[in-house]
XYZ file of C-alpha atoms in Angstrom:
666
model
C 57.433 108.944 41.735
C 58.577 104.546 41.703
C 55.813 102.292 41.500
C 56.803 99.969 43.853
C 57.521 102.102 46.059
C 52.729 102.710 46.073
C 52.852 98.751 47.665
C 54.322 99.826 50.876
C 52.683 100.907 53.381
C 54.522 102.850 55.915
C 51.935 103.196 58.458
C 52.025 99.750 59.276
C 53.622 97.781 62.309
C 54.754 95.522 60.612
C 56.650 98.057 58.422
C 57.585 100.460 61.892
C 59.238 97.207 63.504
C 61.073 96.205 61.434
C 62.214 99.763 60.274
C 62.564 100.666 64.817
C 64.535 97.389 64.346
C 67.993 98.283 66.363
C 66.677 100.122 69.525
C 63.581 97.234 69.155
C 67.035 95.119 69.669
C 69.349 97.443 71.860
C 66.010 97.094 74.633
C 66.172 93.019 74.853
C 69.579 93.610 74.611
C 69.596 96.150 77.720
C 66.034 93.919 79.495
C 67.954 91.034 79.580
C 71.015 92.383 81.113
C 69.014 93.610 84.084
C 67.163 90.641 84.505
C 70.903 88.766 84.757
C 72.209 90.824 87.633
C 68.956 91.189 89.258
C 68.517 87.514 89.316
C 72.525 86.915 90.327
C 71.413 89.796 93.526
C 68.431 87.508 94.740
C 70.672 84.150 93.792
C 73.366 85.761 96.218
C 71.333 86.962 99.106
C 69.329 83.085 98.331
C 72.463 80.994 98.674
C 74.283 82.991 101.775
C 70.626 82.067 103.808
C 70.757 78.319 101.277
C 74.915 78.124 103.442
C 73.968 78.878 106.485
C 70.703 76.743 107.562
C 72.700 73.862 106.342
C 76.161 74.734 108.284
C 72.478 75.366 111.140
C 71.385 71.215 111.145
C 74.662 70.517 111.541
C 74.977 72.437 114.961
C 78.305 74.487 113.569
C 77.572 77.993 115.651
C 77.217 80.493 112.082
C 76.614 84.499 111.751
C 75.619 86.161 107.911
C 76.320 89.164 107.493
C 75.339 91.586 104.060
C 79.608 93.365 103.351
C 77.628 96.685 103.216
C 77.743 96.189 107.015
C 80.550 94.936 107.336
C 83.776 96.393 108.165
C 86.893 95.030 107.173
C 89.440 97.709 109.653
C 87.963 95.891 113.017
C 86.696 92.789 111.814
C 88.654 90.904 109.385
C 92.347 91.768 112.284
C 89.807 89.886 114.828
C 89.327 86.579 112.499
C 92.593 86.495 112.522
C 92.961 85.230 116.393
C 89.253 83.600 115.965
C 89.767 79.737 115.579
C 86.169 81.249 112.018
C 86.197 80.084 109.430
C 84.938 83.103 106.615
C 82.635 82.800 103.808
C 82.531 85.220 101.070
C 79.899 84.922 98.365
C 80.098 87.683 96.270
C 79.006 89.466 92.681
C 80.152 90.804 89.402
C 78.247 93.468 87.966
C 78.978 95.107 85.260
C 82.546 95.360 83.702
C 83.935 93.450 86.329
C 82.678 96.019 89.240
C 81.117 94.493 92.658
C 77.837 95.296 94.112
C 77.175 98.489 95.230
C 77.378 97.149 98.690
C 80.771 95.126 98.242
C 82.533 98.125 96.877
C 83.605 99.203 99.502
C 84.901 96.097 101.278
C 86.794 96.018 98.007
C 88.603 98.571 97.839
C 89.762 98.364 100.829
C 91.090 94.655 100.338
C 93.595 95.280 97.404
C 94.409 98.764 99.330
C 95.372 96.723 101.733
C 97.023 93.819 99.259
C 99.116 96.387 97.367
C 100.349 98.185 99.914
C 103.455 96.754 101.553
C 103.110 98.414 104.691
C 100.141 95.753 106.100
C 103.095 93.195 104.792
C 102.095 89.413 103.719
C 101.416 88.367 107.403
C 98.991 90.589 107.449
C 96.002 88.345 108.130
C 98.273 85.162 108.689
C 95.480 83.422 111.051
C 92.314 84.148 109.546
C 90.595 81.419 106.998
C 88.805 81.481 104.373
C 86.495 80.183 100.911
C 85.732 82.238 98.650
C 82.414 82.037 95.816
C 82.090 83.689 92.977
C 79.232 84.302 90.803
C 79.193 85.887 87.571
C 78.077 84.997 83.623
C 80.551 83.339 81.305
C 78.757 85.091 79.111
C 81.328 88.139 79.735
C 84.075 86.392 80.162
C 85.992 89.024 80.137
C 84.884 90.057 84.026
C 83.473 86.644 84.020
C 83.859 86.025 88.422
C 86.411 89.243 88.444
C 84.870 89.816 91.923
C 85.490 86.621 93.312
C 88.665 86.019 91.867
C 90.145 89.346 93.775
C 88.617 89.071 96.724
C 90.101 85.439 96.791
C 93.027 86.901 95.621
C 93.776 89.640 97.480
C 93.225 87.841 101.270
C 95.760 85.317 100.126
C 98.423 87.953 99.011
C 97.450 89.395 103.518
C 98.134 85.315 104.322
C 95.097 84.435 104.958
C 95.313 80.578 104.565
C 92.387 79.420 102.012
C 90.573 76.308 103.239
C 89.219 75.126 99.484
C 89.554 76.302 96.575
C 87.526 79.620 94.725
C 83.868 78.404 93.130
C 82.736 79.759 89.993
C 79.893 80.102 89.476
C 78.222 80.597 85.923
C 75.087 81.807 85.567
C 75.421 80.486 81.901
C 73.741 76.892 81.565
C 75.960 76.342 78.476
C 78.723 76.671 79.999
C 77.913 76.422 83.793
C 80.204 72.675 85.242
C 77.241 71.044 86.474
C 74.473 72.524 84.798
C 73.633 75.537 86.465
C 74.355 78.280 88.706
C 72.384 76.341 91.394
C 73.779 73.274 90.700
C 77.623 75.570 91.130
C 76.859 76.260 94.586
C 75.055 73.279 95.299
C 78.590 70.661 94.368
C 80.570 73.945 96.380
C 78.338 73.945 99.170
C 79.199 69.982 99.787
C 82.790 70.401 99.546
C 82.571 73.201 102.358
C 80.879 71.007 104.823
C 82.994 68.272 104.500
C 86.438 70.731 105.122
C 83.697 72.183 107.826
C 83.618 69.677 109.922
C 87.240 67.834 109.244
C 88.951 71.317 110.513
C 85.700 70.330 113.406
C 87.960 67.104 113.502
C 90.590 68.311 113.977
C 91.350 66.350 110.921
C 94.178 67.417 108.472
C 94.966 66.338 104.663
C 98.125 63.663 104.379
C 100.953 64.808 102.845
C 100.878 64.350 99.234
C 104.474 65.251 98.582
C 104.249 68.878 97.607
C 104.880 70.812 99.742
C 108.396 73.066 100.503
C 111.284 71.632 102.123
C 109.724 68.745 102.387
C 108.260 69.853 106.308
C 104.853 68.967 106.436
C 102.451 69.370 110.080
C 100.361 66.609 109.456
C 102.415 63.894 108.446
C 104.483 65.250 111.701
C 100.389 65.210 114.228
C 98.688 63.005 112.161
C 94.849 63.799 113.466
C 93.941 65.752 116.519
C 91.226 67.434 118.412
C 91.910 70.956 119.027
C 91.165 71.627 121.839
C 89.473 74.949 123.491
C 91.617 78.165 123.024
C 94.078 76.683 121.789
C 96.254 78.758 119.579
C 95.189 79.856 115.426
C 97.780 78.440 113.822
C 97.906 74.507 115.603
C 94.532 73.934 113.583
C 95.326 75.927 110.154
C 97.049 72.690 107.654
C 99.355 73.447 105.617
C 98.813 76.223 102.547
C 100.650 73.747 100.565
C 100.746 73.145 96.220
C 97.442 71.708 96.095
C 94.935 74.197 97.743
C 97.111 77.609 96.836
C 97.359 79.378 93.405
C 100.617 80.963 92.517
C 99.895 84.553 93.701
C 103.112 85.407 95.700
C 105.548 83.528 97.716
C 104.925 80.841 100.679
C 107.487 80.577 102.201
C 109.044 82.493 104.440
C 112.266 83.009 104.342
C 111.325 84.939 100.305
C 108.797 86.661 102.468
C 111.289 87.749 105.026
C 113.911 88.835 102.628
C 111.523 90.095 100.389
C 110.347 92.783 103.384
C 113.860 93.942 103.901
C 114.548 94.797 100.240
C 110.600 96.299 100.134
C 110.371 99.250 101.824
C 113.727 100.582 99.458
C 113.237 100.387 96.139
C 116.944 101.204 95.916
C 119.491 99.741 98.039
C 122.703 100.380 97.582
C 125.275 97.423 96.304
C 127.220 98.715 99.954
C 123.968 98.144 101.962
C 123.277 94.662 100.530
C 125.203 92.560 102.956
C 123.932 94.568 105.867
C 120.675 93.255 104.830
C 121.041 89.778 103.305
C 123.033 89.177 107.890
C 120.439 90.499 109.159
C 117.981 88.590 107.566
C 120.401 85.454 108.054
C 120.808 86.189 111.683
C 117.331 86.302 111.779
C 116.862 82.665 110.145
C 119.727 81.839 112.136
C 117.446 83.122 115.544
C 114.195 81.543 114.329
C 115.482 78.522 114.408
C 117.137 78.325 117.642
C 113.614 79.154 119.218
C 111.898 76.744 117.618
C 114.585 74.271 118.639
C 113.046 75.076 122.201
C 109.901 75.040 121.579
C 107.563 71.523 122.584
C 106.169 69.944 119.451
C 102.596 71.661 121.190
C 102.996 75.140 122.294
C 100.920 76.730 125.329
C 97.786 77.835 124.835
C 99.104 81.076 126.729
C 100.423 83.193 124.831
C 101.891 87.184 126.257
C 100.892 90.618 124.088
C 104.792 91.358 123.647
C 105.149 87.779 121.498
C 102.731 88.118 119.444
C 102.875 92.168 118.668
C 105.271 92.287 116.003
C 108.055 95.083 116.016
C 106.853 98.742 114.286
C 110.058 99.415 112.649
C 112.371 97.237 110.486
C 116.243 97.864 109.263
C 115.238 98.157 105.413
C 112.288 100.979 106.530
C 114.413 102.339 109.286
C 117.044 103.266 107.261
C 114.549 104.549 104.211
C 113.137 106.623 106.889
C 116.777 108.280 108.079
C 117.210 109.361 104.503
C 113.454 111.014 104.253
C 113.724 112.222 107.298
C 117.543 114.489 106.180
C 117.041 115.264 102.423
C 114.333 118.080 102.631
C 115.551 119.297 106.470
C 116.039 122.612 104.245
C 113.159 122.443 102.902
C 110.594 122.031 105.403
C 111.962 124.949 107.672
C 109.563 123.929 110.147
C 106.226 125.644 109.802
C 106.073 126.536 114.050
C 108.917 128.489 113.693
C 106.245 131.489 113.952
C 106.894 129.915 118.069
C 109.623 128.712 118.523
C 113.615 128.704 117.960
C 114.083 125.562 115.459
C 117.537 124.806 116.337
C 117.047 123.412 119.506
C 113.342 121.613 119.147
C 113.507 118.470 118.396
C 111.080 116.108 116.265
C 110.343 113.024 117.209
C 107.087 110.968 117.443
C 106.456 107.707 119.107
C 104.168 106.393 116.527
C 105.352 105.580 112.449
C 101.949 104.214 112.329
C 98.983 106.253 110.411
C 95.167 105.983 109.865
C 95.339 108.231 106.407
C 98.057 107.515 103.935
C 97.437 111.222 102.767
C 98.372 112.521 99.051
C 101.547 115.139 99.412
C 103.006 112.521 102.711
C 106.863 113.594 101.975
C 107.433 109.731 103.663
C 105.887 108.295 100.335
C 103.437 105.887 102.603
C 106.823 103.948 103.898
C 105.484 103.791 107.305
C 103.027 101.766 108.719
C 99.577 101.931 108.473
C 96.543 100.999 110.852
C 93.732 102.326 113.278
C 94.698 101.045 116.679
C 98.240 100.176 118.133
C 99.265 96.555 117.807
C 102.998 96.753 117.479
C 105.512 96.530 120.067
C 105.581 99.397 122.687
C 108.656 100.854 123.336
C 108.842 102.451 126.669
C 108.743 106.619 127.137
C 111.884 106.780 129.759
C 113.419 105.145 126.077
C 111.855 106.857 123.460
C 113.233 110.300 125.318
C 116.232 109.100 125.583
C 117.489 108.133 122.812
C 115.179 110.679 120.793
C 117.661 113.588 122.675
C 121.342 111.612 121.903
C 120.284 110.961 118.469
C 119.338 115.133 118.225
C 122.254 115.811 120.114
C 124.076 114.124 117.366
C 123.341 115.752 113.982
C 123.348 119.175 116.441
C 127.290 118.291 116.409
C 127.740 117.353 112.571
C 127.250 121.195 112.029
C 130.372 121.717 114.636
C 132.585 123.750 112.242
C 130.481 125.043 109.197
C 131.037 127.903 107.963
C 128.421 130.698 109.168
C 127.184 128.637 112.290
C 127.702 130.522 115.468
C 128.879 128.343 118.137
C 126.349 129.893 120.485
C 123.586 128.877 118.318
C 125.377 125.748 118.380
C 125.953 125.426 121.967
C 122.771 126.476 122.186
C 121.480 123.855 119.586
C 122.889 120.727 122.899
C 119.810 121.229 124.862
C 116.860 120.503 124.021
C 114.286 122.853 124.582
C 111.437 121.777 122.900
C 110.054 118.775 120.755
C 107.049 118.620 117.748
C 105.556 114.692 117.743
C 104.974 115.282 113.658
C 107.397 113.409 112.546
C 105.783 110.704 110.825
C 102.800 108.825 111.758
C 99.711 109.569 114.321
C 101.696 109.622 117.924
C 98.577 109.807 119.948
C 97.641 106.558 119.038
C 100.884 105.558 121.380
C 99.776 104.289 124.506
C 101.455 106.205 126.681
C 101.245 109.184 124.793
C 100.317 110.754 128.167
C 103.462 109.816 130.006
C 106.095 110.717 127.559
C 104.717 114.137 127.337
C 104.442 114.091 131.346
C 108.525 113.076 130.358
C 108.632 115.972 128.669
C 107.787 119.343 130.189
C 109.709 117.524 133.562
C 112.609 117.602 131.353
C 111.574 121.145 130.677
C 110.953 121.145 126.895
C 107.593 122.374 125.256
C 105.392 119.834 123.270
C 104.536 120.448 120.283
C 101.333 117.729 119.108
C 100.320 117.211 115.751
C 96.958 114.410 115.256
C 95.644 114.045 111.934
C 92.526 114.393 113.631
C 91.014 110.375 113.305
C 90.835 109.667 117.187
C 88.891 111.604 118.579
C 88.549 109.185 122.309
C 92.312 109.986 122.709
C 91.927 113.940 122.424
C 89.865 114.558 124.887
C 92.260 111.915 127.598
C 95.033 114.495 126.290
C 96.732 115.743 129.479
C 97.758 119.265 128.944
C 100.449 120.080 125.371
C 102.114 123.632 125.111
C 99.645 123.154 121.473
C 97.935 121.338 120.155
C 97.796 120.864 116.051
C 94.831 119.526 114.514
C 95.146 118.132 110.763
C 92.673 119.743 108.798
C 93.356 118.889 105.267
C 90.331 119.412 103.680
C 86.269 120.925 104.247
C 84.479 117.869 102.628
C 83.681 114.705 103.452
C 84.406 113.591 99.463
C 87.571 116.631 99.493
C 88.682 114.660 102.979
C 88.585 111.115 101.764
C 90.412 111.862 98.584
C 93.711 113.744 99.910
C 93.472 112.068 103.407
C 92.990 108.633 102.266
C 91.679 107.588 105.804
C 91.644 103.776 106.472
C 88.129 104.408 108.203
C 84.843 103.664 107.089
C 83.865 106.120 109.585
C 87.010 108.625 109.091
C 84.115 111.611 109.043
C 82.472 110.965 112.147
C 85.607 110.913 113.806
C 86.625 114.128 111.698
C 84.255 115.758 113.609
C 84.063 114.376 116.781
C 87.973 115.498 117.058
C 87.614 118.469 116.492
C 85.023 118.705 118.709
C 86.580 117.368 121.945
C 89.703 120.280 120.734
C 86.559 122.904 121.719
C 87.301 121.631 124.601
C 90.529 122.184 125.352
C 92.150 124.859 127.062
C 95.803 125.603 126.203
C 96.738 126.634 122.588
C 94.977 124.649 120.712
C 95.578 125.067 116.275
C 93.917 124.711 113.181
C 96.397 122.887 110.166
C 95.818 123.497 106.794
C 97.732 122.158 103.732
C 96.337 124.047 101.069
C 96.976 121.151 97.486
C 96.323 123.232 94.454
C 92.986 122.271 92.556
C 92.140 119.734 95.091
C 91.104 121.543 98.171
C 91.049 125.455 97.970
C 87.814 126.205 96.645
C 85.262 125.234 99.976
C 86.026 128.091 102.221
C 81.804 127.791 103.767
C 83.279 124.810 104.819
C 86.065 125.786 106.017
C 84.265 129.122 108.247
C 82.403 126.302 109.085
C 84.673 123.859 110.455
C 86.623 126.921 113.291
C 83.105 127.484 114.553
C 83.268 123.952 115.109
C 86.546 123.413 117.067
C 86.747 127.363 117.428
C 90.653 126.904 117.550
C 93.241 130.053 119.182
C 94.515 129.584 116.312
C 94.943 128.212 112.436
C 98.155 128.244 110.321
C 98.402 128.266 106.802
C 100.283 127.053 103.939
C 100.911 125.846 100.748
C 101.889 122.284 99.972
C 105.723 121.256 100.102
C 105.783 119.159 96.710
C 108.523 116.404 98.105
C 109.510 114.276 95.147
C 106.934 111.844 92.061
C 105.557 108.643 94.445
C 103.894 105.844 92.520
C 101.754 106.703 95.735
C 100.385 109.595 94.924
C 100.335 111.886 91.561
C 100.845 115.126 93.297
C 102.673 117.508 91.131
C 104.400 120.688 91.572
C 101.447 122.309 89.783
C 99.127 121.569 92.222
C 101.218 123.454 94.697
C 99.694 126.958 95.422
C 101.838 130.383 95.285
C 102.480 132.174 98.068
C 100.042 134.818 96.582
C 97.230 132.706 96.558
C 98.053 131.249 99.648
C 97.330 134.952 100.962
C 94.634 135.594 98.670
C 93.072 132.669 100.449
C 93.553 133.796 103.785
C 92.015 136.650 103.328
C 89.014 135.087 102.176
C 88.766 132.939 104.572
C 88.971 135.587 107.488
C 85.806 137.379 105.718
C 84.008 134.544 106.910
C 84.786 134.044 110.705
C 84.601 137.345 112.271
C 86.623 136.622 114.972
C 89.373 136.113 113.468
C 92.404 137.932 111.343
C 95.750 137.281 109.839
C 97.996 137.573 112.095
C 101.816 135.871 110.668
C 103.386 135.537 107.874
C 106.260 134.036 107.616
C 107.117 133.426 103.460
C 110.019 131.735 102.811
C 107.751 128.627 103.847
C 104.677 129.592 102.278
C 102.771 129.668 105.480
C 100.197 132.453 106.773
C 98.653 132.233 110.417
C 94.794 133.722 111.656
C 94.890 133.744 114.606
C 91.520 134.158 117.699
C 90.632 138.200 117.811
C 91.450 137.894 121.945
C 95.405 137.332 120.860
C 96.052 140.977 119.792
C 95.885 142.821 122.721
C 94.667 146.557 122.399
C 96.452 146.655 118.393
C 99.537 144.400 119.256
C 99.536 140.610 118.396
C 100.780 138.592 120.773
C 101.022 134.560 118.956
C 103.658 133.438 120.831
C 104.216 131.629 123.864
C 106.198 132.736 127.332
C 107.982 129.007 127.658
C 108.670 129.601 131.804
C 104.919 130.805 132.223
C 104.389 127.066 130.926
C 106.479 124.891 132.752
C 105.236 127.173 135.389
C 101.937 126.307 135.140
C 102.484 122.760 133.863
C 104.064 122.104 137.111
C 101.239 123.291 139.078
C 98.293 121.511 136.997
C 100.473 118.549 137.950
C 101.005 118.869 141.771
C 97.162 119.750 141.831
C 96.712 116.088 140.490
C 95.185 118.217 137.019
C 93.009 120.120 139.053
C 94.380 123.769 138.646
C 94.536 124.556 135.514
C 95.462 127.155 132.607
C 94.195 128.856 129.581
C 96.292 129.548 126.081
C 95.649 133.312 127.891
C 97.832 132.120 130.115
C 100.982 132.088 129.081
C 101.259 134.392 125.726
C 104.093 136.319 124.563
C 104.572 139.533 121.795
C 104.551 139.137 118.843
C 108.102 140.287 116.877
C 107.557 143.066 114.426
C 109.582 140.973 112.231
C 106.621 138.046 111.835
C 103.675 140.293 111.506
C 101.369 140.047 108.396
C 102.929 142.348 105.471
C 106.426 143.294 107.873
C 109.567 142.664 105.465
C 111.042 138.996 106.981
C 114.257 138.518 108.861
C 116.884 137.476 106.855
C 116.421 139.242 103.448
C 117.063 142.154 101.935
C 114.020 144.626 102.403
C 115.290 145.796 98.739
C 114.334 142.524 97.576
C 112.566 144.164 94.853
C 109.975 141.080 95.349
C 109.411 142.136 98.829
C 108.986 145.907 97.823
C 105.992 144.810 95.068
C 105.016 142.637 97.769
C 104.620 145.005 100.744
C 103.191 147.959 98.429
C 100.015 145.146 96.964
C 98.823 144.106 100.426
C 96.529 146.319 102.548
C 96.476 144.796 105.534
C 93.092 146.448 107.285
C 91.107 145.442 104.851
C 92.319 141.568 104.613
């Protein structure tokens, strides 16, 4: 042994500290990070209070709201028409992430800003300012949250009343020596700006505004009258205030709106789109010329609302409707003849952004109706005309029977499921009444986010509720709902369905590796809504989309759908597997009350339904009827395990299927 080592005493505390110095350094660093985060939280809360007290002392109305309790769906859109100025004080945590209380708000804002369906004018009229808190020690993530919130609000059309403020916890690089001093400097400017807005003052034009037009030059100083329109109070979005996150030119925005809804535009269509933009520009200039300098404080609801569909969006959706027509083969085939079915919708908007949406998220989104509304009579008239024009395209096509062609010209059924959420349409009950007066049956699909509307819905031939998942986490992952309380809305919608007396259906779309392993939870949802039928189908892959990560690997085989259905039926004793359509990868589970003796009665007697709905209307809604009052016997070919019509029974695939299937045991 080396004699020198004998002089070291390894039991000495100092030596132990030296040997374990790495862990000590790590502990200090971790503790310092926690201290910084804690200080940011404390200061953020303190800063909000300080700002609120300062505003109150000036007799300015103020409300302090935790972003955890702030619902962006409802509250942000309210700010568009209010006179409020929203000041956002937000902190940046580890790796540039927002604090837990602001996580939902930031996620919603980011998705909305990057979703072209919201548009660049979604928050036009809202006024805001942002102060971010961070520490430049973490340079790569310094004030990331504040910068992002500022950027996302601006991208949605909100007006920034002053430059973003940044508080720096690093005293070495802090602009004013400390985060407190940074905030004080920003607060002083913010209060001064608010006072100027309250007095109706305008910033003087620096000559840098677009086209040399500045409202402040033309109008000078004025006092905003109570009830005046928000836009009258807004300073111009000039170069001094705005950062180059996007174009502020309205003409450029209009052009982009026409082009962005369809990423691929035919060359021959480009001229039409530009002509339309020019036409809108001329109409807008003419309208502005006729409008007086001081606008009316009262605007009609129709003039404030925008159209739900633009020409480019109409073209994109039309192509999407025609492209998958063959492969979709309406799952309603188990209940009616599809060639006489008109598939339409009175509302393109939806409150979900489902991963399997075959529209690739080109339709508008929203949690309430805020667009111009077409009258139900016009919608029905044009829908029938469009259906007939579509049928006419098949005239003379080889294989098309003349009698079927003639039948197809008369609409007998209407599937309100083409796109969007039809139940959002304010006049949905009137539209349904018009359908029934025309002796057209109604099949309505809803995404289970509007329980009040479901309760208020008048009788339909068959009411579907999409049950895309059975747990809160999986529903959020698959449907990507806009409502913050989406799960409670989902459950309330199922409860509302249970109170309906007409035919009700749960519609399950199976997405492999996403929602096929929660059988017990599905069974609990069935007991909640007590539907008459449960339609289970494998998801249809409609191509690659930047808005969804869905691939062919997520499409289940028919055998996998059958297995899922059989396992689910074992958990719901009041139900059995009734029908199957392998070509559509679809099965129907029916309540046993539709099994009379040993025969299934899952089909619909449409003539009887029309009689019943007429009696209901004549009695003013007092004479109700149930699903069993208009049921019809199920044809043999549609039963579970039977050879499907149109397929060769000698095909080995169907022989194998029938041999391996134990109907009584499923």
